[in-house]
Structure formats: C-alpha cells, structure tokens
C-alpha cells in the first residue's frame, strides 16, 4: 500500500510534509509553489489516496472489505468517496444488491488509477533495489501515418551513446502530436512535414514516399502509378478522415478538389491493413510504414502520380528545447539512425 505523509497548511488543507530550510527565500519559494498549485487548472483534483480507494472498491466484495484493505473504517471510506465525487462533480459509486459498483465515471478513473499505481510500484521497486534510474525521460508521439520501424535501432543507439536518456512512446496522441507537444504531454513529435508555428522547431529526418496499398489481386495493383482520379470510385480505408499536415487528403486529394466517394475510418494502421487485406478497399501509407506488411505477398504497393508523391519526416520540438535538451539529443540520434537505415534500404 502506498502512503503519503501530509501536514496541515492554510485552512486545514493538506500539504506535502517536506523538510524546509527556514530562510525567507526558501519559505517564499514554497509559498509561491503552493499558491501556483492552488491556482493551476492542470492540477489533478484527485489524490493518491483516491486512486487507491478506486482500486480497492473495484475488487472488494463489500464496502467493509474495501475499507479493511485501505486500513480505514467504512465510515471514513464513505467520506472519502463523497469527497472524490465532490471534487470531480460526478458519481463514482452505486450499490448493486448490497455490493459497491463503480459507475461509468468511476471505471474511467479506475483505468487511469491502475496505470498510475502500477507505474508507482515499479518506480519504487527500482529505487529500493538501487537500479539505475534514467536522468532524462523523453516522451515521443507520432502522426498516425508513422510506423515505428525506427524505434528499436534508436533505443539501441541511445543505450550506448546516451544511457541516462529514457524514451517513452505515447500512442494516444497520434491524432494531434503537435497539440500534445505544446501542452507538454510529449517532448518530441514525429510529423510528415515541418510545422510552421512560433512555439516549435522542426528538424528534418529522412525522405519517404507515399504509396497506395491494395490487395495484390486488385486490378489496379498492376498499374505503374495511380492518380487521385483513379481512387474516387474505390472504397478507401483510412486511419483518420480529417485533413492532416503532409497526409494524402492534403497532398493528393485536395489539390484536385476531390475525395473518394466511400471512406471507412479504421482508427489505426493495423486495423487499416486488416481491412485492406480482407478486400474492404485500399489505403495510402508511406513505403517505410507499409514495408513490414508486404512480406506475406497478399498486398501490393503502387506509386502515386507519375512523378511520385514524397514527404519529408521531421522531428518537431518545443522552441525552448531546440538548442540543448534531452529531446534535441534524441532528435539528432533519430536523424542519424533513420538516414543510415534509409540509405541501406535504397
């Protein structure tokens, strides 16, 4: 069980129990941090004890047993539930034949709580066992068009050249990596075009080619290239249907003022490929992203337009991180890695 030591600050509000140097400067800094925490809209409304409460309620057959697991009384648990419900303005618990049952809101929060508690358990175990803890964590998010064939080699190279940097991939930001970058949910975005915003900077990685991916048995798989007009009447499978920077809707369809008549959104590259394989339509990916799916021989790729349709992948960072940061180091290493593998593949 996790425990957090707390004291009582202004108006009886719990504050972290930290040892403070009693100098005016130190006290001033702590006071400012406290006020900033109160005023910040980004501060979670629930605390660790509420997350532990959700985990206990999800598995205990009764309120009393859930309270036992938390080492509190049933009355205290009831008060804690009500406190959490007030903070998030949503019901978390209902009784179903005498047994506590989490509501939809409770289940959504439970999912996040379990991940947080699991990660905290792992971190505590690492520290307790004296394992080396990375100094810098760089969170990477990529456009839905991107594959991750570059990730293993990036991690191998960083392990040798930058062992204090840890890389984490955030899959849930693929619809808007730049937005996640600006909100500091990630530190590095992989995009199929440079991003022209004052708050970010772009570093070119490598050139790639957009191609149509379709069943090998499809009549159009034997054409030397396909124009946008060739795709109008074909069922089209896409991970997203919005116009994204550097994607096919912006680069291929919009300049001609047309779109495929039938578009099925599949949400993820794996799902897109599964539907194309099953004959539900065709799609557009980059050669690098499509390559791992071609080994079985049941899929084919066809060039787009007579000259080909190319894009340049970029690493996008916050402007404040571009000169010197762990994220910039990862971006440079990724550029070296992908340029080397791209030359080898040609």
Coordinates of C-alpha atoms in Angstrom, one line a residue:
X1 CA 0.0 0.0 0.0
X2 CA 1.3 3.5 -0.9
X3 CA 1.3 6.1 1.8
X4 CA 1.9 9.9 1.6
X5 CA 2.9 11.9 4.7
X6 CA 0.9 15.1 4.9
X7 CA 0.6 18.0 7.3
X8 CA -2.0 20.7 7.6
X9 CA -1.5 24.1 5.9
X10 CA -3.7 27.0 5.4
X11 CA -7.4 26.5 6.3
X12 CA -6.6 22.9 7.3
X13 CA -5.6 22.0 3.6
X14 CA -3.2 19.0 3.4
X15 CA 0.2 19.9 2.2
X16 CA 3.3 17.7 1.4
X17 CA 5.4 17.0 4.5
X18 CA 8.7 18.4 3.4
X19 CA 11.7 19.5 5.4
X20 CA 12.2 23.2 4.7
X21 CA 15.2 25.4 5.2
X22 CA 13.7 28.2 7.4
X23 CA 15.2 31.1 5.4
X24 CA 12.9 33.8 4.0
X25 CA 13.9 32.9 0.4
X26 CA 13.1 29.2 0.8
X27 CA 9.8 29.9 2.5
X28 CA 9.0 32.4 -0.2
X29 CA 9.6 29.8 -2.9
X30 CA 7.5 27.2 -1.1
X31 CA 4.7 29.7 -0.7
X32 CA 4.8 30.6 -4.4
X33 CA 4.7 26.9 -5.3
X34 CA 1.8 26.3 -3.0
X35 CA -0.2 29.3 -4.5
X36 CA 0.7 28.2 -8.1
X37 CA -0.6 24.7 -7.3
X38 CA -3.9 26.0 -5.9
X39 CA -4.4 28.3 -9.0
X40 CA -3.3 25.8 -11.6
X41 CA -6.1 24.3 -13.7
X42 CA -3.8 21.5 -14.7
X43 CA -3.5 20.0 -11.1
X44 CA -5.5 16.8 -10.8
X45 CA -8.5 17.0 -8.5
X46 CA -7.9 13.6 -7.1
X47 CA -5.0 12.5 -4.8
X48 CA -3.2 9.2 -4.5
X49 CA -5.5 8.1 -1.7
X50 CA -8.5 8.5 -4.0
X51 CA -6.7 6.3 -6.7
X52 CA -6.1 3.6 -4.0
X53 CA -9.7 3.9 -3.0
X54 CA -10.9 3.2 -6.6
X55 CA -8.6 0.2 -6.9
X56 CA -9.9 -1.2 -3.6
X57 CA -13.6 -0.7 -4.4
X58 CA -13.1 -2.3 -7.8
X59 CA -12.0 -5.6 -6.3
X60 CA -13.5 -5.8 -2.8
X61 CA -16.9 -7.7 -2.5
X62 CA -18.1 -5.2 0.1
X63 CA -17.5 -1.7 1.4
X64 CA -16.2 -3.1 4.7
X65 CA -13.6 -5.2 3.0
X66 CA -12.5 -2.3 0.8
X67 CA -12.1 -0.2 3.9
X68 CA -10.0 -3.0 5.5
X69 CA -7.7 -3.0 2.5
X70 CA -7.2 0.7 2.9
X71 CA -6.8 0.4 6.7
X72 CA -9.6 2.8 7.4
X73 CA -13.1 2.5 8.7
X74 CA -16.2 2.0 6.5
X75 CA -17.4 5.4 7.6
X76 CA -14.0 7.0 6.6
X77 CA -14.2 5.3 3.2
X78 CA -17.7 6.6 2.6
X79 CA -16.5 10.1 3.4
X80 CA -13.6 9.6 1.0
X81 CA -15.9 8.5 -1.8
X82 CA -18.1 11.6 -1.2
X83 CA -15.1 13.8 -1.2
X84 CA -13.8 12.5 -4.5
X85 CA -17.3 12.8 -6.0
X86 CA -17.5 16.5 -4.9
X87 CA -14.1 17.2 -6.4
X88 CA -14.9 15.8 -9.9
X89 CA -18.6 16.6 -9.8
X90 CA -19.6 13.1 -10.8
X91 CA -21.0 10.0 -9.0
X92 CA -18.4 7.2 -8.6
X93 CA -20.1 4.5 -6.7
X94 CA -23.6 2.9 -6.6
X95 CA -24.8 -0.1 -4.6
X96 CA -25.8 -3.2 -6.6
X97 CA -27.5 -5.8 -4.4
X98 CA -25.5 -4.5 -1.4
X99 CA -22.2 -4.7 -3.3
X100 CA -20.4 -1.5 -4.2
X101 CA -20.2 -1.0 -8.0
X102 CA -18.2 1.7 -9.8
X103 CA -20.2 4.0 -12.2
X104 CA -19.0 4.7 -15.7
X105 CA -17.1 7.7 -14.4
X106 CA -15.6 5.5 -11.7
X107 CA -14.5 2.9 -14.2
X108 CA -12.8 5.6 -16.4
X109 CA -10.9 6.9 -13.4
X110 CA -10.1 3.3 -12.3
X111 CA -8.3 2.7 -15.6
X112 CA -6.1 5.7 -15.0
X113 CA -5.7 4.9 -11.3
X114 CA -4.4 1.3 -12.0
X115 CA -1.9 2.6 -14.5
X116 CA -0.6 5.3 -12.1
X117 CA -0.4 2.9 -9.2
X118 CA 1.4 0.2 -11.3
X119 CA 3.9 2.8 -12.5
X120 CA 4.5 4.0 -9.0
X121 CA 5.0 0.4 -7.8
X122 CA 7.7 -0.1 -10.5
X123 CA 9.4 3.2 -9.7
X124 CA 9.5 2.4 -6.0
X125 CA 10.9 -1.1 -6.7
X126 CA 13.6 0.4 -8.9
X127 CA 14.7 2.9 -6.3
X128 CA 14.5 0.4 -3.4
X129 CA 16.7 -2.1 -5.3
X130 CA 19.2 0.6 -6.3
X131 CA 18.7 0.2 -10.0
X132 CA 20.0 2.9 -12.4
X133 CA 17.2 5.4 -12.9
X134 CA 17.3 7.5 -16.1
X135 CA 18.1 11.2 -15.6
X136 CA 16.0 12.3 -18.6
X137 CA 12.7 11.0 -19.9
X138 CA 11.8 11.9 -23.5
X139 CA 8.2 11.2 -24.5
X140 CA 7.7 10.7 -28.2
X141 CA 4.4 10.9 -30.1
X142 CA 4.0 10.4 -33.9
X143 CA 1.5 11.1 -36.6
X144 CA -0.9 8.3 -37.4
X145 CA 0.9 7.9 -40.7
X146 CA 4.1 6.9 -39.0
X147 CA 5.3 3.4 -38.3
X148 CA 7.8 2.6 -35.6
X149 CA 10.3 0.6 -37.5
X150 CA 13.0 3.2 -36.4
X151 CA 12.3 2.7 -32.7
X152 CA 14.4 -0.4 -31.9
X153 CA 17.6 1.0 -33.5
X154 CA 17.0 4.4 -31.8
X155 CA 16.8 2.7 -28.4
X156 CA 19.9 0.5 -29.1
X157 CA 21.9 3.6 -30.1
X158 CA 20.8 5.7 -27.2
X159 CA 21.6 2.8 -24.8
X160 CA 25.2 3.1 -26.0
X161 CA 25.7 6.8 -26.5
X162 CA 23.2 8.3 -24.0
X163 CA 22.5 5.7 -21.3
X164 CA 20.9 8.3 -19.0
X165 CA 18.1 9.1 -21.5
X166 CA 14.9 7.0 -21.4
X167 CA 12.4 7.1 -24.3
X168 CA 8.7 6.5 -23.9
X169 CA 6.3 6.3 -26.8
X170 CA 2.9 7.9 -26.3
X171 CA 0.4 6.2 -28.7
X172 CA -2.6 8.2 -27.5
X173 CA -1.5 11.5 -29.1
X174 CA -1.3 10.4 -32.8
X175 CA -4.3 12.4 -33.8
X176 CA -2.7 15.7 -32.7
X177 CA 1.0 15.2 -31.8
X178 CA 1.8 18.9 -32.1
X179 CA -1.0 19.8 -29.7
X180 CA 0.3 17.3 -27.2
X181 CA 3.8 18.8 -27.7
X182 CA 2.6 22.3 -26.9
X183 CA 0.7 21.0 -23.9
X184 CA 3.9 19.2 -22.7
X185 CA 2.3 15.8 -22.8
X186 CA 5.1 14.7 -25.1
X187 CA 8.6 16.2 -25.8
X188 CA 9.1 15.2 -29.4
X189 CA 6.6 14.8 -32.3
X190 CA 7.3 12.8 -35.4
X191 CA 5.5 14.6 -38.3
X192 CA 5.3 14.0 -42.1
X193 CA 6.1 17.7 -42.8
X194 CA 7.7 20.7 -41.0
X195 CA 5.4 22.5 -38.6
X196 CA 5.3 26.3 -39.0
X197 CA 4.5 27.6 -35.5
X198 CA 6.4 30.1 -33.4
X199 CA 6.4 27.8 -30.4
X200 CA 8.0 24.8 -32.1
X201 CA 11.0 24.0 -34.3
X202 CA 11.4 21.2 -36.9
X203 CA 14.4 19.1 -37.8
X204 CA 14.4 17.0 -41.0
X205 CA 14.8 13.3 -40.5
X206 CA 14.5 11.5 -43.9
X207 CA 12.5 11.4 -47.1
X208 CA 9.8 8.9 -47.7
X209 CA 7.3 8.1 -50.5
X210 CA 3.5 7.8 -50.2
X211 CA 2.1 4.8 -52.0
X212 CA -1.3 3.1 -52.5
X213 CA -1.6 -0.2 -50.6
X214 CA -4.1 -2.7 -52.0
X215 CA -4.7 -6.4 -52.4
X216 CA -2.2 -8.0 -54.8
X217 CA -5.2 -9.4 -56.6
X218 CA -6.7 -6.0 -57.2
X219 CA -6.8 -5.0 -61.0
X220 CA -5.1 -1.6 -60.2
X221 CA -2.2 -3.3 -58.4
X222 CA -0.6 -3.8 -61.9
X223 CA -0.7 -0.1 -62.9
X224 CA 2.6 1.7 -62.9
X225 CA 1.1 4.6 -60.9
X226 CA -2.3 5.9 -59.7
X227 CA -3.7 9.4 -59.8
X228 CA -6.2 10.9 -57.4
X229 CA -9.0 10.4 -60.0
X230 CA -8.3 6.6 -60.1
X231 CA -9.2 6.4 -56.4
X232 CA -12.5 8.2 -56.4
X233 CA -14.7 5.1 -57.0
X234 CA -12.5 2.8 -55.0
X235 CA -13.6 2.1 -51.3
X236 CA -11.0 3.9 -49.3
X237 CA -9.8 2.8 -45.8
X238 CA -8.2 5.5 -43.6
X239 CA -7.0 5.7 -40.0
X240 CA -8.3 9.3 -39.9
X241 CA -10.5 11.3 -42.3
X242 CA -9.5 14.8 -41.2
X243 CA -7.0 16.8 -43.2
X244 CA -3.7 16.4 -41.5
X245 CA -0.5 18.2 -42.4
X246 CA 1.5 16.2 -45.0
X247 CA -1.1 13.5 -45.4
X248 CA -2.9 12.2 -48.5
X249 CA -6.0 14.3 -48.1
X250 CA -3.9 17.5 -48.1
X251 CA -1.3 16.4 -50.7
X252 CA -3.2 14.3 -53.2
X253 CA -7.0 14.8 -53.0
X254 CA -7.5 18.5 -52.0
X255 CA -5.3 20.0 -54.8
X256 CA -7.7 18.2 -57.3
X257 CA -10.8 19.2 -55.4
X258 CA -11.9 15.5 -55.0
X259 CA -12.2 12.8 -52.4
X260 CA -13.0 9.1 -52.5
X261 CA -16.8 8.6 -52.5
X262 CA -16.7 5.8 -49.9
X263 CA -14.3 6.3 -46.9
X264 CA -14.2 3.9 -44.0
X265 CA -12.3 5.1 -40.9
X266 CA -10.4 2.3 -39.1
X267 CA -8.6 4.4 -36.5
X268 CA -5.2 2.6 -36.5
X269 CA -2.7 1.3 -39.1
X270 CA -3.1 -2.3 -38.0
X271 CA -6.9 -2.1 -38.5
X272 CA -6.5 -0.4 -41.8
X273 CA -4.2 -3.1 -43.1
X274 CA -6.5 -5.8 -41.9
X275 CA -9.4 -4.3 -43.8
X276 CA -7.4 -3.8 -47.0
X277 CA -6.2 -7.4 -46.7
X278 CA -9.8 -8.6 -46.4
X279 CA -10.8 -6.7 -49.6
X280 CA -12.7 -3.8 -48.0
X281 CA -10.8 -1.3 -50.0
X282 CA -7.3 0.3 -50.5
X283 CA -5.4 2.9 -48.5
X284 CA -2.3 5.1 -48.7
X285 CA 0.7 4.7 -46.5
X286 CA 4.4 5.5 -46.8
X287 CA 6.8 2.9 -48.1
X288 CA 8.6 2.6 -44.8
X289 CA 5.3 2.1 -42.9
X290 CA 3.9 -0.3 -45.4
X291 CA 7.1 -2.4 -45.8
X292 CA 6.5 -4.8 -42.8
X293 CA 3.1 -5.7 -44.1
X294 CA 4.2 -6.8 -47.6
X295 CA 6.1 -10.0 -46.6
X296 CA 3.1 -12.3 -46.9
X297 CA 2.7 -11.4 -50.6
X298 CA -1.0 -10.7 -50.5
X299 CA -0.6 -6.9 -50.6
X300 CA 0.9 -4.7 -53.2
X301 CA 2.0 -1.0 -53.4
X302 CA 1.6 1.3 -56.3
X303 CA 3.2 4.7 -56.8
X304 CA 1.0 7.8 -56.6
X305 CA 1.2 10.2 -59.6
X306 CA 3.6 9.9 -62.5
X307 CA 6.4 11.6 -60.6
X308 CA 5.7 10.0 -57.2
X309 CA 4.4 11.7 -54.1
X310 CA 7.1 12.3 -51.5
X311 CA 7.3 13.6 -48.0
X312 CA 10.0 14.6 -45.5
X313 CA 9.6 13.3 -42.0
X314 CA 10.5 15.8 -39.3
X315 CA 11.2 15.7 -35.6
X316 CA 9.3 18.6 -34.0
X317 CA 10.3 20.0 -30.6
X318 CA 9.3 22.9 -28.5
X319 CA 11.4 26.0 -29.4
X320 CA 12.7 26.2 -25.8
X321 CA 14.2 22.6 -26.2
X322 CA 15.7 23.1 -29.6
X323 CA 19.2 24.3 -28.7
X324 CA 20.1 22.0 -25.9
X325 CA 17.9 19.3 -24.3
X326 CA 17.5 15.6 -24.0
X327 CA 14.7 15.8 -26.6
X328 CA 17.1 17.5 -29.1
X329 CA 19.7 14.8 -28.4
X330 CA 17.1 12.1 -29.2
X331 CA 16.0 14.0 -32.4
X332 CA 19.6 14.2 -33.6
X333 CA 20.2 10.5 -32.8
X334 CA 17.0 9.6 -34.6
X335 CA 18.1 11.6 -37.6
X336 CA 21.4 9.7 -37.7
X337 CA 19.6 6.4 -37.3
X338 CA 16.9 6.9 -39.9
X339 CA 19.3 8.4 -42.5
X340 CA 21.6 5.4 -42.2
X341 CA 18.7 2.9 -42.4
X342 CA 17.2 4.8 -45.3
X343 CA 20.4 4.7 -47.3
X344 CA 20.7 1.0 -46.6
X345 CA 17.2 0.3 -47.8
X346 CA 17.6 2.0 -51.1

